[in-house]
CSV table of C-alpha atoms in Angstrom, one decimal:
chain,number,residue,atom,x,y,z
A,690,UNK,CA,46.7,-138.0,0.8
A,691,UNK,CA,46.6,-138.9,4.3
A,692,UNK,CA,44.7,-136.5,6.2
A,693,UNK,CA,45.3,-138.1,9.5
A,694,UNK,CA,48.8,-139.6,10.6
A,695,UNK,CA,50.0,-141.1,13.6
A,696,UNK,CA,53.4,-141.3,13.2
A,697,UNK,CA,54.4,-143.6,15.5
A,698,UNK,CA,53.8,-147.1,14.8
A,699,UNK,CA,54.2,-148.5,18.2
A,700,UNK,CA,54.6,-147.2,22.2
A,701,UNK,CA,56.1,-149.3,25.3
A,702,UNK,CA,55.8,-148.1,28.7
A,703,UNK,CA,55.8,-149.4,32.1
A,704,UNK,CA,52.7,-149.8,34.3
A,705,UNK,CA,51.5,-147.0,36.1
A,706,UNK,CA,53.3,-144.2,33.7
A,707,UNK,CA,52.0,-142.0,31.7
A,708,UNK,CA,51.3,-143.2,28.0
A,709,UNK,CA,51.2,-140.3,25.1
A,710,UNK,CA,49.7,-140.8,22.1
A,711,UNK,CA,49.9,-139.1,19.1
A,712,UNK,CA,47.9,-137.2,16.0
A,713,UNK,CA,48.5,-135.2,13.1
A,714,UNK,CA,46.1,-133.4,11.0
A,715,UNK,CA,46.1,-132.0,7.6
A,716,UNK,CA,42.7,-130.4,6.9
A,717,UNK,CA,41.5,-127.7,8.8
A,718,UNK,CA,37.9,-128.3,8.2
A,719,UNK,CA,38.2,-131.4,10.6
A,720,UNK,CA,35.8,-129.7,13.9
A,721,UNK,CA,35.7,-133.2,15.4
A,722,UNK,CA,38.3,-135.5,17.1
A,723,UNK,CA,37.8,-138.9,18.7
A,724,UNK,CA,39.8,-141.9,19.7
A,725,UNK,CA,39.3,-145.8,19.3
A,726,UNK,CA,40.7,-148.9,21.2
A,727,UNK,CA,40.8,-151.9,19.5
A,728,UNK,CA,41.8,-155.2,19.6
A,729,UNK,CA,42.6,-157.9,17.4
A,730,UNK,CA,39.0,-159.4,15.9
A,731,UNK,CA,37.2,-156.8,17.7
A,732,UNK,CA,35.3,-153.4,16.6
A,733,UNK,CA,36.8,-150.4,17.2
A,734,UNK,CA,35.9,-148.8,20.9
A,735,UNK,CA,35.1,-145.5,21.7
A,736,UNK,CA,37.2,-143.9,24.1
A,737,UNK,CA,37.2,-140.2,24.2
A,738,UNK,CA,36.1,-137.0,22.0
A,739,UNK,CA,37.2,-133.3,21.5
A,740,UNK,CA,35.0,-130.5,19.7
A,741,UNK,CA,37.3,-128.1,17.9
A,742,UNK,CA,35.9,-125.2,20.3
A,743,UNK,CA,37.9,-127.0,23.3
A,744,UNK,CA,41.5,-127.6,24.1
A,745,UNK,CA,41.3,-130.3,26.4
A,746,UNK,CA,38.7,-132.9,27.6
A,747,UNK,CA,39.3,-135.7,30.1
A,748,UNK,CA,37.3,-139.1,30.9
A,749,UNK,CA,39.1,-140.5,34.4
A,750,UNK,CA,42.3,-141.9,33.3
A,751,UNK,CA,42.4,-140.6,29.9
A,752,UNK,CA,42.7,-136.7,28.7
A,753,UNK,CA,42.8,-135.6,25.1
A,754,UNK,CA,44.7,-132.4,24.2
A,755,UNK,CA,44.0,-130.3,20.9
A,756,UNK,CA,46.5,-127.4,19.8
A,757,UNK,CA,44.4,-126.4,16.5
A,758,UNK,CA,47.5,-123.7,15.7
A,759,UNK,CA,49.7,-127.1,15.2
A,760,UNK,CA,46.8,-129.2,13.6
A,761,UNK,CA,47.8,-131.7,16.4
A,762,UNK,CA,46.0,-133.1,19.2
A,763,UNK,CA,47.1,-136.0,22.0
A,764,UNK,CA,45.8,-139.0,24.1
A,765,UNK,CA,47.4,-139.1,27.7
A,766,UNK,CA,46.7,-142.4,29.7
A,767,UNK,CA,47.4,-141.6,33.5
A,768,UNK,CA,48.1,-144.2,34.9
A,769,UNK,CA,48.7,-146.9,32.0
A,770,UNK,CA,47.5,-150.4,33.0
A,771,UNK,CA,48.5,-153.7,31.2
A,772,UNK,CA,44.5,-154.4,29.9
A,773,UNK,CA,45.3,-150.7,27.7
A,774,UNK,CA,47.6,-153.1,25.6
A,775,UNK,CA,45.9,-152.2,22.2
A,776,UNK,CA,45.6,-150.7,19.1
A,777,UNK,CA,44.8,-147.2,19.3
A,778,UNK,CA,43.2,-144.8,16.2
A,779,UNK,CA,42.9,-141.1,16.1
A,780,UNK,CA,40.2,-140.0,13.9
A,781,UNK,CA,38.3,-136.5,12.9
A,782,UNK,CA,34.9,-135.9,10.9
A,783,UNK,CA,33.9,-132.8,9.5
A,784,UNK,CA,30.6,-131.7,10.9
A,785,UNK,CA,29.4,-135.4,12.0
A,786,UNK,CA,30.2,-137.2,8.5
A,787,UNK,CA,32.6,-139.8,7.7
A,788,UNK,CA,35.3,-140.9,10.1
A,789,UNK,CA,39.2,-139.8,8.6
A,790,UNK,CA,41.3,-142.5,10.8
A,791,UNK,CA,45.5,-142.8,11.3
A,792,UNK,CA,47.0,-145.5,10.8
A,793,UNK,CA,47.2,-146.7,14.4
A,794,UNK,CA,49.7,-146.7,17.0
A,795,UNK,CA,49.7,-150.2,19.2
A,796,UNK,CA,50.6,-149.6,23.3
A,797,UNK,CA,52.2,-152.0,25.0
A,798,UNK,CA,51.9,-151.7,28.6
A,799,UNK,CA,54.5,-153.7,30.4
A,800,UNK,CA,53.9,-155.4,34.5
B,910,UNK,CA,21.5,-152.3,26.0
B,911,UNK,CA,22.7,-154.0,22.9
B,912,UNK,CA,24.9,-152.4,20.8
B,913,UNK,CA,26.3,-152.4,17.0
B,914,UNK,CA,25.4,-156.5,15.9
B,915,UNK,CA,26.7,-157.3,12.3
B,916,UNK,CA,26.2,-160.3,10.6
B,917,UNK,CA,27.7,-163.2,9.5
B,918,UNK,CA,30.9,-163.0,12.4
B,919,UNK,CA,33.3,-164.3,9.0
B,920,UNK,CA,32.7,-165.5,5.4
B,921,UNK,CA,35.2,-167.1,2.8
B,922,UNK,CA,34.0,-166.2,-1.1
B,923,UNK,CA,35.3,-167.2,-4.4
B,924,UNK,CA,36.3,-164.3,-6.7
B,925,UNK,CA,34.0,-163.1,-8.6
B,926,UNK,CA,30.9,-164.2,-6.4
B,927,UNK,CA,28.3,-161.5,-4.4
B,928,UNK,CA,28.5,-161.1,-1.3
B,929,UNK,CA,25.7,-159.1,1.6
B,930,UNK,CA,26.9,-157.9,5.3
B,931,UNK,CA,24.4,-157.0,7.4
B,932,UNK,CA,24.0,-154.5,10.2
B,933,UNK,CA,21.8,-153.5,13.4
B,934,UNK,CA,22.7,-150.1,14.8
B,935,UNK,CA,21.8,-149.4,18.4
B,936,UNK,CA,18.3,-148.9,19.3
B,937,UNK,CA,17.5,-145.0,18.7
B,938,UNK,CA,20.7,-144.1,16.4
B,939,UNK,CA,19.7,-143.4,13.1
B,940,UNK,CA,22.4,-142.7,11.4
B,941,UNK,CA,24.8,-146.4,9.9
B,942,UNK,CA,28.5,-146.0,8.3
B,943,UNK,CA,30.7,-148.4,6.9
B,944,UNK,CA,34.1,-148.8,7.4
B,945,UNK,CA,36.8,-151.4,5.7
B,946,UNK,CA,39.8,-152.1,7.3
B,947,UNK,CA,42.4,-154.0,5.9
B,948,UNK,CA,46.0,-155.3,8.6
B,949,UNK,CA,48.3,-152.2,9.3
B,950,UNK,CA,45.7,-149.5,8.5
B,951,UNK,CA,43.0,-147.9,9.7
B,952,UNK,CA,39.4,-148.0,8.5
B,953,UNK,CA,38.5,-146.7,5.2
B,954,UNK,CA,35.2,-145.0,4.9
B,955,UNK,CA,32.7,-146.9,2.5
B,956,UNK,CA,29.3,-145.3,3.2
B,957,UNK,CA,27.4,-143.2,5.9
B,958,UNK,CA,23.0,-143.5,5.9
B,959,UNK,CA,20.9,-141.2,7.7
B,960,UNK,CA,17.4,-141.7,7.8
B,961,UNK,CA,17.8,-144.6,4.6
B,962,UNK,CA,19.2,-141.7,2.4
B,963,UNK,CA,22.8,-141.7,1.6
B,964,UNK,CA,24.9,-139.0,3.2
B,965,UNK,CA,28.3,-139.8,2.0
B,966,UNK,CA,30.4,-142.2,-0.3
B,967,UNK,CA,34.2,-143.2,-0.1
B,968,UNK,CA,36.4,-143.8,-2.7
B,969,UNK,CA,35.0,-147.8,-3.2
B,970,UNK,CA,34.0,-148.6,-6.9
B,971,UNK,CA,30.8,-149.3,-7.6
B,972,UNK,CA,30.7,-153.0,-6.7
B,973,UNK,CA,29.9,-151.8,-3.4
B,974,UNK,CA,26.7,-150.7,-2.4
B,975,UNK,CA,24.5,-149.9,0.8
B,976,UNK,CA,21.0,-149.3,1.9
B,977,UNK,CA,19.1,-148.5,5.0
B,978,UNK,CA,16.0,-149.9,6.1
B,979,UNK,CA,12.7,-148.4,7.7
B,980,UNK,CA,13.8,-149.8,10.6
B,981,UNK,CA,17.4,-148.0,10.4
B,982,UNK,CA,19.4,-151.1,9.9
B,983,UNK,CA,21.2,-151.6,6.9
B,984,UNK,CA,22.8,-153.9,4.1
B,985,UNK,CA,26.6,-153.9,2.5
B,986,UNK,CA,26.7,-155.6,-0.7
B,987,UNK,CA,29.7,-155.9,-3.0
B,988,UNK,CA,29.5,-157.7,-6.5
B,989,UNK,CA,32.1,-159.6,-8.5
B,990,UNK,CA,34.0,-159.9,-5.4
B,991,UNK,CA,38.4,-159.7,-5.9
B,992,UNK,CA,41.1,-160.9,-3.6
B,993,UNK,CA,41.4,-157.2,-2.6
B,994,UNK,CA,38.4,-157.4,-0.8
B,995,UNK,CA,39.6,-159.3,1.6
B,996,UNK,CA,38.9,-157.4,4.9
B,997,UNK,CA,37.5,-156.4,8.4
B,998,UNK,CA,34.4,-155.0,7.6
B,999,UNK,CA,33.0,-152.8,9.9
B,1000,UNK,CA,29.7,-151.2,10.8
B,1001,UNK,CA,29.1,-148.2,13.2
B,1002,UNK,CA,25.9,-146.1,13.9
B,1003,UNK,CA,25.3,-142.6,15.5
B,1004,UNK,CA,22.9,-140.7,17.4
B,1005,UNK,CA,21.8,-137.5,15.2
B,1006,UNK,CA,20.3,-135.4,17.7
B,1007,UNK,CA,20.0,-131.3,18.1
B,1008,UNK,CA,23.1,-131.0,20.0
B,1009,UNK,CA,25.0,-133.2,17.1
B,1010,UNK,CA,26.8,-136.0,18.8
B,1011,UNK,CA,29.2,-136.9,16.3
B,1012,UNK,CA,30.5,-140.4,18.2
B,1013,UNK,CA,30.1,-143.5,16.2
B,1014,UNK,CA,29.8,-146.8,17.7
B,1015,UNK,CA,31.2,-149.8,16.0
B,1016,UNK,CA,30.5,-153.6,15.8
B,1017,UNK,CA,32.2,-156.6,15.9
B,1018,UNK,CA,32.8,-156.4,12.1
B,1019,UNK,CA,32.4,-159.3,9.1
B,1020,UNK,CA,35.5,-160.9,8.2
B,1021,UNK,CA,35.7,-161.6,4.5
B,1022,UNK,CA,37.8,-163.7,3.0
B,1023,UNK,CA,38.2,-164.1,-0.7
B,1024,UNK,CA,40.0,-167.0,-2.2
């Protein structure tokens, strides 16, 4: 049972657009979000987080978005830059404990 | 400051043989999770340590085990080791405080291959 999808295996978008990423959610105990960059041989980085009590948080280029009613939240890059070329995860905890992760959607941001 | 350090960087194993990963969280988290990742996925949960008790255990059989250490870092073995096990293997640790921050910080992860 996957409690965390990202549907979308890959995104392509041009330098200096907007890049939308993607996150479902099954179980509604998740009261934690977060997002990881990685890339290939590397660790997982952290990028940004969302508490269930919010609907939005931003960090400079990137916002995250949480509609709880849809069990779906969002990463928007503003503007996307060739070195965000990665591997991106969604993943939620449920009070602080294990990490659930997707499956990964890998951005491709084109010059 | 440093962060997450995990050691060896890669390791090639027979089947069947033992294998220990080991892991420094960053100075003042307490609290060390594992992760294994295998290509195309995401990490899987393995364990999660908090103050060298375990707090949580994935769905791994029990050829894997963990333990934390006085000084908070912490050990990954797996026994009898199968092809299957091939994998990233990551470490992250956490800052338990009052306010609860929930991020985990990874490492560099172990690569294991088994042959």
């Amino acid at each position: 049972d996957q409690q965390v999808k990202q549907n979308s295996p890959s995104l392509s978008v041009q330098e200096g657009r907007i890049s939308i990423l993607n996150c479902d959610y099954t179980n509604s105990m998740f009261d934690y979000f977060l997002w990881y960059k990685k890339y290939p041989a590397e660790g997982p980085t952290f990028l940004i987080s969302i508490s269930s009590i919010k609907d939005k948080n931003e960090d400079g280029r990137f916002t995250v978005f949480l509609n709880k009613s849809a069990k779906h939240l969002s990463l928007h890059i503003v503007p996307s830059q060739p070195g965000d070329s990665a591997v991106y995860f969604c993943a939620a905890s449920v009070s602080g404990g294990k990490l659930i992760f997707g499956q990964g959607t890998e951005l491709s941001v084109k010059p | 400051d440093a962060g997450v350090t995990q050691s060896p960087t890669h390791l090639i194993k027979t089947r069947g043989q033992h294998v220990t990963l080991r892991c420094s969280p960053i100075s003042g988290h307490k609290s060390v999770s594992w992760y294994q990742q295998v290509l195309g996925q995401g990490p899987q949960f393995i364990f999660q340590y908090y103050e060298k008790e375990e707090r949580g255990r994935g769905n791994f059989p029990d050829r894997f085990s963990a333990r934390q250490f006085p000084n908070y870092s912490s050990e990954l073995n797996v026994n009898a080791l199968l092809l299957g096990d091939s994998a990233l293997y990551l470490c992250a640790s956490s800052l338990e405080s009052p306010g609860h921050s929930y991020e985990q910080y990874f490492g560099p992860g172990t690569r294991l291959t088994v042959t």
